[in-house]
Amino acid sequence: YELLNQIGDGSFGSVHKARTIASNKIVAIKIMKKKLNGDHIKEYNTLKKLTTHPNIVKLYETFIDTTKDFYFVMEYMNGGNLYQFIKDRKEAFDNIQPNEVKTILFQVLSGLHHIHHVEGIFHRDMKPENLLISYDNDTLLVKLADFGLATSIKSKPPYTIYTSTRWYRAPEILLKSSAYSYPIDLWAVGTIFAELVTLRPLFPGQSEIDQLFRICQVLGSPGIGGEWKDGVKLAQKMGFQFPKISPKVDCLSSVLQPHPISNDGLDLLSKLLQFDPYKRITSSEALNHPFF
């Protein structure tokens, strides 16, 4: 491989655009910052087992060099990630059009449906940075990437320490539940959906407690608005008391103002952002929602 230019950098390592010398094919190579470790093996095993799906980034191969650096060779996505896509639109004062929001969301949910119901894993780190974009002529393609935290739905809790970005964390994670599962990915999709509409994070908490307060400010508190007995118990165990905030009838539409969203869009968003993970909409139900 010939490295061409760096296209991304994160806590995990860097991503480079590269060319396969034998076939001239353009690929993306992720070079891990840490030397070979269990997390790399886990991500490799997860990606290797994933069957091909149009909304999941393809892994071509992995290799280790003489210095024990670990490399993932993946398909190259020419549009960067969704975080950059949102940032660029915000800087250009150019809202994402409702049909684009719909296209992006449908593809994200399709990828999630595949990993949840076909592969039996959940992602655990859904956020705009981990959704890659490519343009094929005028068609916008979105694919799930970065499976470093992915876990089998059948595996028994407690899971490894959860390290995803706070703003996209489900309430059960913030309340230190050890028995969470795939509904955490759907909560994250709800927060991303709102961010696509407004071009700003829905719940940009400064800490875990602040995060919970921000969620309650929008949705009201469980026990007042939505019944979530498990959540109240988890909060008591942590010594946390939910603020006494009643949900407003149009709480989500007022947060999204002045950006346009249909009634079907609001309904889907409210079903993704349910406090109780057992009441949260699944990916297959979401794909069949009238919004699409």
CSV table of C-alpha atoms in Angstrom, one decimal:
chain,number,residue,atom,x,y,z
A,1,TYR,CA,0.0,0.0,0.0
A,2,GLU,CA,1.1,3.6,-0.6
A,3,LEU,CA,-0.2,6.1,1.9
A,4,LEU,CA,-1.6,9.2,0.2
A,5,ASN,CA,-2.9,11.6,2.9
A,6,GLN,CA,-4.3,11.6,6.4
A,7,ILE,CA,-8.1,11.9,6.4
A,8,GLY,CA,-8.9,11.4,10.1
A,9,ASP,CA,-7.4,11.4,13.6
A,10,GLY,CA,-8.8,10.3,16.9
A,11,SER,CA,-7.9,8.9,20.3
A,12,PHE,CA,-7.7,5.4,18.7
A,13,GLY,CA,-5.2,6.4,16.0
A,14,SER,CA,-5.2,7.9,12.5
A,15,VAL,CA,-6.9,7.1,9.2
A,16,HIS,CA,-5.2,7.5,5.9
A,17,LYS,CA,-6.3,7.4,2.3
A,18,ALA,CA,-4.1,4.9,0.5
A,19,ARG,CA,-3.6,3.1,-2.8
A,20,THR,CA,-3.2,-0.6,-3.4
A,21,ILE,CA,0.0,-0.8,-5.4
A,22,ALA,CA,-1.1,-4.0,-7.2
A,23,SER,CA,-4.5,-2.9,-8.4
A,24,ASN,CA,-4.5,0.9,-7.9
A,25,LYS,CA,-7.6,0.6,-5.8
A,26,ILE,CA,-8.2,3.5,-3.3
A,27,VAL,CA,-8.7,2.3,0.3
A,28,ALA,CA,-8.7,3.7,3.8
A,29,ILE,CA,-6.1,2.4,6.3
A,30,LYS,CA,-6.6,2.9,10.0
A,31,ILE,CA,-3.3,2.9,12.0
A,32,MET,CA,-3.9,2.2,15.7
A,33,LYS,CA,-2.1,4.4,18.2
A,34,LYS,CA,-1.7,1.6,20.7
A,35,LYS,CA,0.4,-1.5,19.9
A,36,LEU,CA,-1.5,-4.7,19.2
A,37,ASN,CA,-4.0,-5.4,22.0
A,38,GLY,CA,-7.2,-7.2,22.9
A,39,ASP,CA,-9.4,-4.3,21.7
A,40,HIS,CA,-7.9,-4.4,18.2
A,41,ILE,CA,-8.5,-8.2,18.1
A,42,LYS,CA,-12.1,-7.7,19.2
A,43,GLU,CA,-12.8,-5.0,16.6
A,44,TYR,CA,-11.1,-7.2,13.9
A,45,ASN,CA,-13.2,-10.3,15.0
A,46,THR,CA,-16.4,-8.2,14.9
A,47,LEU,CA,-15.7,-6.8,11.5
A,48,LYS,CA,-14.5,-10.1,10.1
A,49,LYS,CA,-17.7,-11.8,11.1
A,50,LEU,CA,-20.0,-9.1,9.7
A,51,THR,CA,-21.7,-10.2,6.5
A,52,THR,CA,-21.7,-7.7,3.6
A,53,HIS,CA,-24.3,-5.0,4.0
A,54,PRO,CA,-24.6,-1.7,2.0
A,55,ASN,CA,-24.7,0.3,5.2
A,56,ILE,CA,-21.7,-1.2,7.0
A,57,VAL,CA,-18.1,-0.3,6.1
A,58,LYS,CA,-16.2,-3.2,4.5
A,59,LEU,CA,-13.0,-4.5,6.1
A,60,TYR,CA,-10.6,-5.8,3.4
A,61,GLU,CA,-7.7,-7.0,5.6
A,62,THR,CA,-5.6,-6.4,8.7
A,63,PHE,CA,-1.9,-6.6,9.2
A,64,ILE,CA,0.8,-6.0,11.8
A,65,ASP,CA,4.2,-4.5,10.9
A,66,THR,CA,7.5,-5.3,12.5
A,67,THR,CA,7.0,-2.6,15.2
A,68,LYS,CA,3.7,-4.3,16.3
A,69,ASP,CA,1.6,-1.5,14.8
A,70,PHE,CA,-1.9,-2.7,13.9
A,71,TYR,CA,-3.5,-1.7,10.6
A,72,PHE,CA,-7.1,-2.1,9.4
A,73,VAL,CA,-7.6,-1.8,5.6
A,74,MET,CA,-11.1,-0.7,4.8
A,75,GLU,CA,-13.2,0.6,2.0
A,76,TYR,CA,-12.6,4.3,1.3
A,77,MET,CA,-15.5,6.6,2.0
A,78,ASN,CA,-15.0,9.8,0.0
A,79,GLY,CA,-17.3,12.1,2.0
A,80,GLY,CA,-15.7,11.9,5.4
A,81,ASN,CA,-18.0,11.4,8.4
A,82,LEU,CA,-21.4,12.7,9.6
A,83,TYR,CA,-19.8,15.0,12.2
A,84,GLN,CA,-17.9,16.8,9.5
A,85,PHE,CA,-20.9,16.8,7.2
A,86,ILE,CA,-23.1,18.5,10.0
A,87,LYS,CA,-20.2,21.0,10.9
A,88,ASP,CA,-19.7,22.0,7.2
A,89,ARG,CA,-23.5,22.6,6.8
A,90,LYS,CA,-23.6,24.6,10.0
A,91,GLU,CA,-20.7,26.8,8.9
A,92,ALA,CA,-22.3,27.4,5.6
A,93,PHE,CA,-25.7,28.2,7.2
A,94,ASP,CA,-27.1,25.5,5.0
A,95,ASN,CA,-29.7,23.3,6.7
A,96,ILE,CA,-29.9,19.6,5.8
A,97,GLN,CA,-33.0,19.2,3.8
A,98,PRO,CA,-35.8,17.0,5.2
A,99,ASN,CA,-35.4,14.5,2.3
A,100,GLU,CA,-31.6,14.3,3.1
A,101,VAL,CA,-32.3,13.8,6.8
A,102,LYS,CA,-34.7,10.9,5.9
A,103,THR,CA,-32.1,9.3,3.6
A,104,ILE,CA,-29.4,9.4,6.2
A,105,LEU,CA,-31.6,8.2,9.0
A,106,PHE,CA,-33.0,5.3,7.0
A,107,GLN,CA,-29.5,4.1,6.0
A,108,VAL,CA,-28.3,4.3,9.7
A,109,LEU,CA,-31.3,2.3,10.8
A,110,SER,CA,-30.8,-0.2,8.0
A,111,GLY,CA,-27.2,-0.8,9.2
A,112,LEU,CA,-28.3,-1.1,12.8
A,113,HIS,CA,-31.1,-3.5,11.9
A,114,HIS,CA,-28.5,-5.7,10.2
A,115,ILE,CA,-26.1,-5.8,13.2
A,116,HIS,CA,-28.9,-6.1,15.8
A,117,HIS,CA,-31.1,-8.7,14.1
A,118,VAL,CA,-28.8,-10.6,11.7
A,119,GLU,CA,-25.4,-10.4,13.4
A,120,GLY,CA,-26.7,-10.3,17.0
A,121,ILE,CA,-24.4,-7.5,18.1
A,122,PHE,CA,-25.0,-3.9,19.2
A,123,HIS,CA,-22.6,-1.0,18.4
A,124,ARG,CA,-22.3,0.8,21.8
A,125,ASP,CA,-20.6,3.9,20.2
A,126,MET,CA,-23.1,5.4,17.8
A,127,LYS,CA,-22.2,9.0,17.1
A,128,PRO,CA,-21.8,11.2,14.0
A,129,GLU,CA,-18.0,10.5,13.9
A,130,ASN,CA,-18.7,6.8,13.5
A,131,LEU,CA,-21.0,7.2,10.5
A,132,LEU,CA,-19.1,7.5,7.3
A,133,ILE,CA,-20.3,9.1,4.1
A,134,SER,CA,-19.6,8.5,0.4
A,135,TYR,CA,-21.0,10.1,-2.7
A,136,ASP,CA,-21.7,7.8,-5.7
A,137,ASN,CA,-22.7,10.2,-8.4
A,138,ASP,CA,-25.4,12.2,-6.7
A,139,THR,CA,-26.3,9.5,-4.3
A,140,LEU,CA,-25.4,9.9,-0.6
A,141,LEU,CA,-24.3,6.7,1.1
A,142,VAL,CA,-24.0,6.3,4.8
A,143,LYS,CA,-22.2,3.4,6.6
A,144,LEU,CA,-21.6,2.3,10.2
A,145,ALA,CA,-18.0,2.2,11.2
A,146,ASP,CA,-15.8,1.7,14.2
A,147,PHE,CA,-16.9,-1.5,15.9
A,148,GLY,CA,-14.3,-1.3,18.7
A,149,LEU,CA,-16.9,-1.3,21.4
A,150,ALA,CA,-19.4,-3.7,19.7
A,151,THR,CA,-20.8,-6.5,21.9
A,152,SER,CA,-22.9,-9.6,21.3
A,153,ILE,CA,-26.5,-9.2,22.4
A,154,LYS,CA,-26.3,-12.7,23.9
A,155,SER,CA,-23.2,-11.9,26.0
A,156,LYS,CA,-23.9,-11.6,29.7
A,157,PRO,CA,-23.5,-8.3,31.5
A,158,PRO,CA,-21.7,-6.6,33.1
A,159,TYR,CA,-19.9,-5.3,30.0
A,160,THR,CA,-16.6,-3.5,29.8
A,161,ILE,CA,-16.5,0.1,30.9
A,162,TYR,CA,-18.6,2.2,28.6
A,163,THR,CA,-16.6,5.0,27.0
A,164,SER,CA,-18.7,6.4,24.3
A,165,THR,CA,-19.3,10.1,23.8
A,166,ARG,CA,-21.5,11.4,26.6
A,167,TRP,CA,-23.9,13.4,24.4
A,168,TYR,CA,-25.2,10.3,22.7
A,169,ARG,CA,-25.5,8.1,25.8
A,170,ALA,CA,-28.8,6.5,26.7
A,171,PRO,CA,-30.2,7.2,30.2
A,172,GLU,CA,-29.6,3.6,31.4
A,173,ILE,CA,-25.9,4.0,30.7
A,174,LEU,CA,-25.8,7.4,32.5
A,175,LEU,CA,-27.4,5.7,35.5
A,176,LYS,CA,-24.8,2.9,35.4
A,177,SER,CA,-27.1,0.0,34.5
A,178,SER,CA,-25.1,-3.1,33.9
A,179,ALA,CA,-27.8,-4.9,31.9
A,180,TYR,CA,-28.2,-2.5,28.9
A,181,SER,CA,-28.5,-3.9,25.4
A,182,TYR,CA,-29.2,-2.8,21.8
A,183,PRO,CA,-31.8,-0.1,22.7
A,184,ILE,CA,-28.8,2.2,23.6
A,185,ASP,CA,-28.0,2.3,19.9
A,186,LEU,CA,-31.6,3.5,19.1
A,187,TRP,CA,-31.4,6.3,21.7
A,188,ALA,CA,-28.2,7.5,20.0
A,189,VAL,CA,-30.0,7.5,16.7
A,190,GLY,CA,-32.7,9.7,18.2
A,191,THR,CA,-30.1,12.2,19.3
A,192,ILE,CA,-28.4,12.1,15.9
A,193,PHE,CA,-31.8,12.6,14.2
A,194,ALA,CA,-32.4,15.8,16.1
A,195,GLU,CA,-28.8,17.0,15.4
A,196,LEU,CA,-29.4,16.5,11.6
A,197,VAL,CA,-32.5,18.7,11.9
A,198,THR,CA,-31.0,21.5,14.0
A,199,LEU,CA,-27.2,21.2,13.2
A,200,ARG,CA,-26.5,21.2,16.9
A,201,PRO,CA,-26.2,18.5,19.6
A,202,LEU,CA,-29.6,17.8,21.3
A,203,PHE,CA,-28.1,17.1,24.8
A,204,PRO,CA,-24.6,18.6,25.0
A,205,GLY,CA,-24.0,17.7,28.7
A,206,GLN,CA,-20.9,18.9,30.6
A,207,SER,CA,-20.9,15.9,32.9
A,208,GLU,CA,-23.0,12.7,33.4
A,209,ILE,CA,-25.3,14.5,35.9
A,210,ASP,CA,-25.6,17.5,33.6
A,211,GLN,CA,-26.4,15.1,30.8
A,212,LEU,CA,-29.3,13.6,32.8
A,213,PHE,CA,-30.6,17.1,33.7
A,214,ARG,CA,-30.5,18.2,30.0
A,215,ILE,CA,-32.5,15.1,29.0
A,216,CYS,CA,-35.1,15.8,31.7
A,217,GLN,CA,-35.4,19.5,30.7
A,218,VAL,CA,-36.5,18.4,27.3
A,219,LEU,CA,-38.4,15.1,28.0
A,220,GLY,CA,-39.6,15.7,31.6
A,221,SER,CA,-38.5,13.4,34.3
A,222,PRO,CA,-39.3,9.7,34.4
A,223,GLY,CA,-41.9,9.0,37.1
A,224,ILE,CA,-43.7,12.3,36.2
A,225,GLY,CA,-44.0,12.0,32.4
A,226,GLY,CA,-42.9,8.6,31.4
A,227,GLU,CA,-43.0,5.7,33.8
A,228,TRP,CA,-39.6,4.1,34.1
A,229,LYS,CA,-39.4,2.3,37.5
A,230,ASP,CA,-36.1,0.7,36.7
A,231,GLY,CA,-34.6,4.1,36.0
A,232,VAL,CA,-35.9,5.5,39.3
A,233,LYS,CA,-34.3,2.5,41.1
A,234,LEU,CA,-31.0,3.0,39.3
A,235,ALA,CA,-31.0,6.7,40.2
A,236,GLN,CA,-31.7,5.9,43.9
A,237,LYS,CA,-28.8,3.4,43.9
A,238,MET,CA,-26.5,6.1,42.6
A,239,GLY,CA,-27.8,8.7,45.1
A,240,PHE,CA,-29.2,10.7,42.2
A,241,GLN,CA,-32.6,12.3,42.3
A,242,PHE,CA,-34.4,13.2,39.1
A,243,PRO,CA,-35.4,16.9,38.9
A,244,LYS,CA,-39.2,17.3,39.2
A,245,ILE,CA,-39.9,18.5,35.6
A,246,SER,CA,-43.1,17.7,33.9
A,247,PRO,CA,-42.9,17.1,30.2
A,248,LYS,CA,-44.4,19.7,27.9
A,249,VAL,CA,-46.9,18.5,25.3
A,250,ASP,CA,-44.8,19.8,22.4
A,251,CYS,CA,-41.4,19.4,24.1
A,252,LEU,CA,-39.5,18.0,21.1
A,253,SER,CA,-41.0,20.3,18.5
A,254,SER,CA,-40.1,23.3,20.6
A,255,VAL,CA,-36.5,22.2,20.9
A,256,LEU,CA,-36.3,21.7,17.1
A,257,GLN,CA,-37.7,25.1,16.3
A,258,PRO,CA,-37.5,26.9,13.9
A,259,HIS,CA,-36.4,23.9,11.8
A,260,PRO,CA,-39.1,22.0,9.9
A,261,ILE,CA,-40.0,18.5,10.9
A,262,SER,CA,-43.1,16.6,10.0
A,263,ASN,CA,-45.5,15.1,12.6
A,264,ASP,CA,-44.3,11.6,11.5
A,265,GLY,CA,-40.8,12.7,12.1
A,266,LEU,CA,-41.7,14.0,15.6
A,267,ASP,CA,-43.5,10.8,16.4
A,268,LEU,CA,-40.4,8.7,15.3
A,269,LEU,CA,-38.1,10.9,17.3
A,270,SER,CA,-40.2,10.6,20.5
A,271,LYS,CA,-40.2,6.8,20.1
A,272,LEU,CA,-36.4,6.7,19.8
A,273,LEU,CA,-36.0,8.9,22.8
A,274,GLN,CA,-38.0,6.9,25.3
A,275,PHE,CA,-36.5,6.7,28.8
A,276,ASP,CA,-37.5,3.1,29.2
A,277,PRO,CA,-35.3,0.9,26.9
A,278,TYR,CA,-38.1,-1.7,26.8
A,279,LYS,CA,-40.5,0.9,25.3
A,280,ARG,CA,-38.0,2.3,22.9
A,281,ILE,CA,-38.7,1.6,19.2
A,282,THR,CA,-36.6,-1.2,17.6
A,283,SER,CA,-34.7,-0.7,14.3
A,284,SER,CA,-37.1,-2.9,12.4
A,285,GLU,CA,-40.1,-1.0,13.8
A,286,ALA,CA,-38.4,2.3,13.0
A,287,LEU,CA,-37.7,1.3,9.4
A,288,ASN,CA,-41.4,0.6,9.0
A,289,HIS,CA,-42.5,3.9,10.6
A,290,PRO,CA,-44.7,6.2,8.4
A,291,PHE,CA,-41.9,8.8,8.5
A,292,PHE,CA,-40.2,6.8,5.7
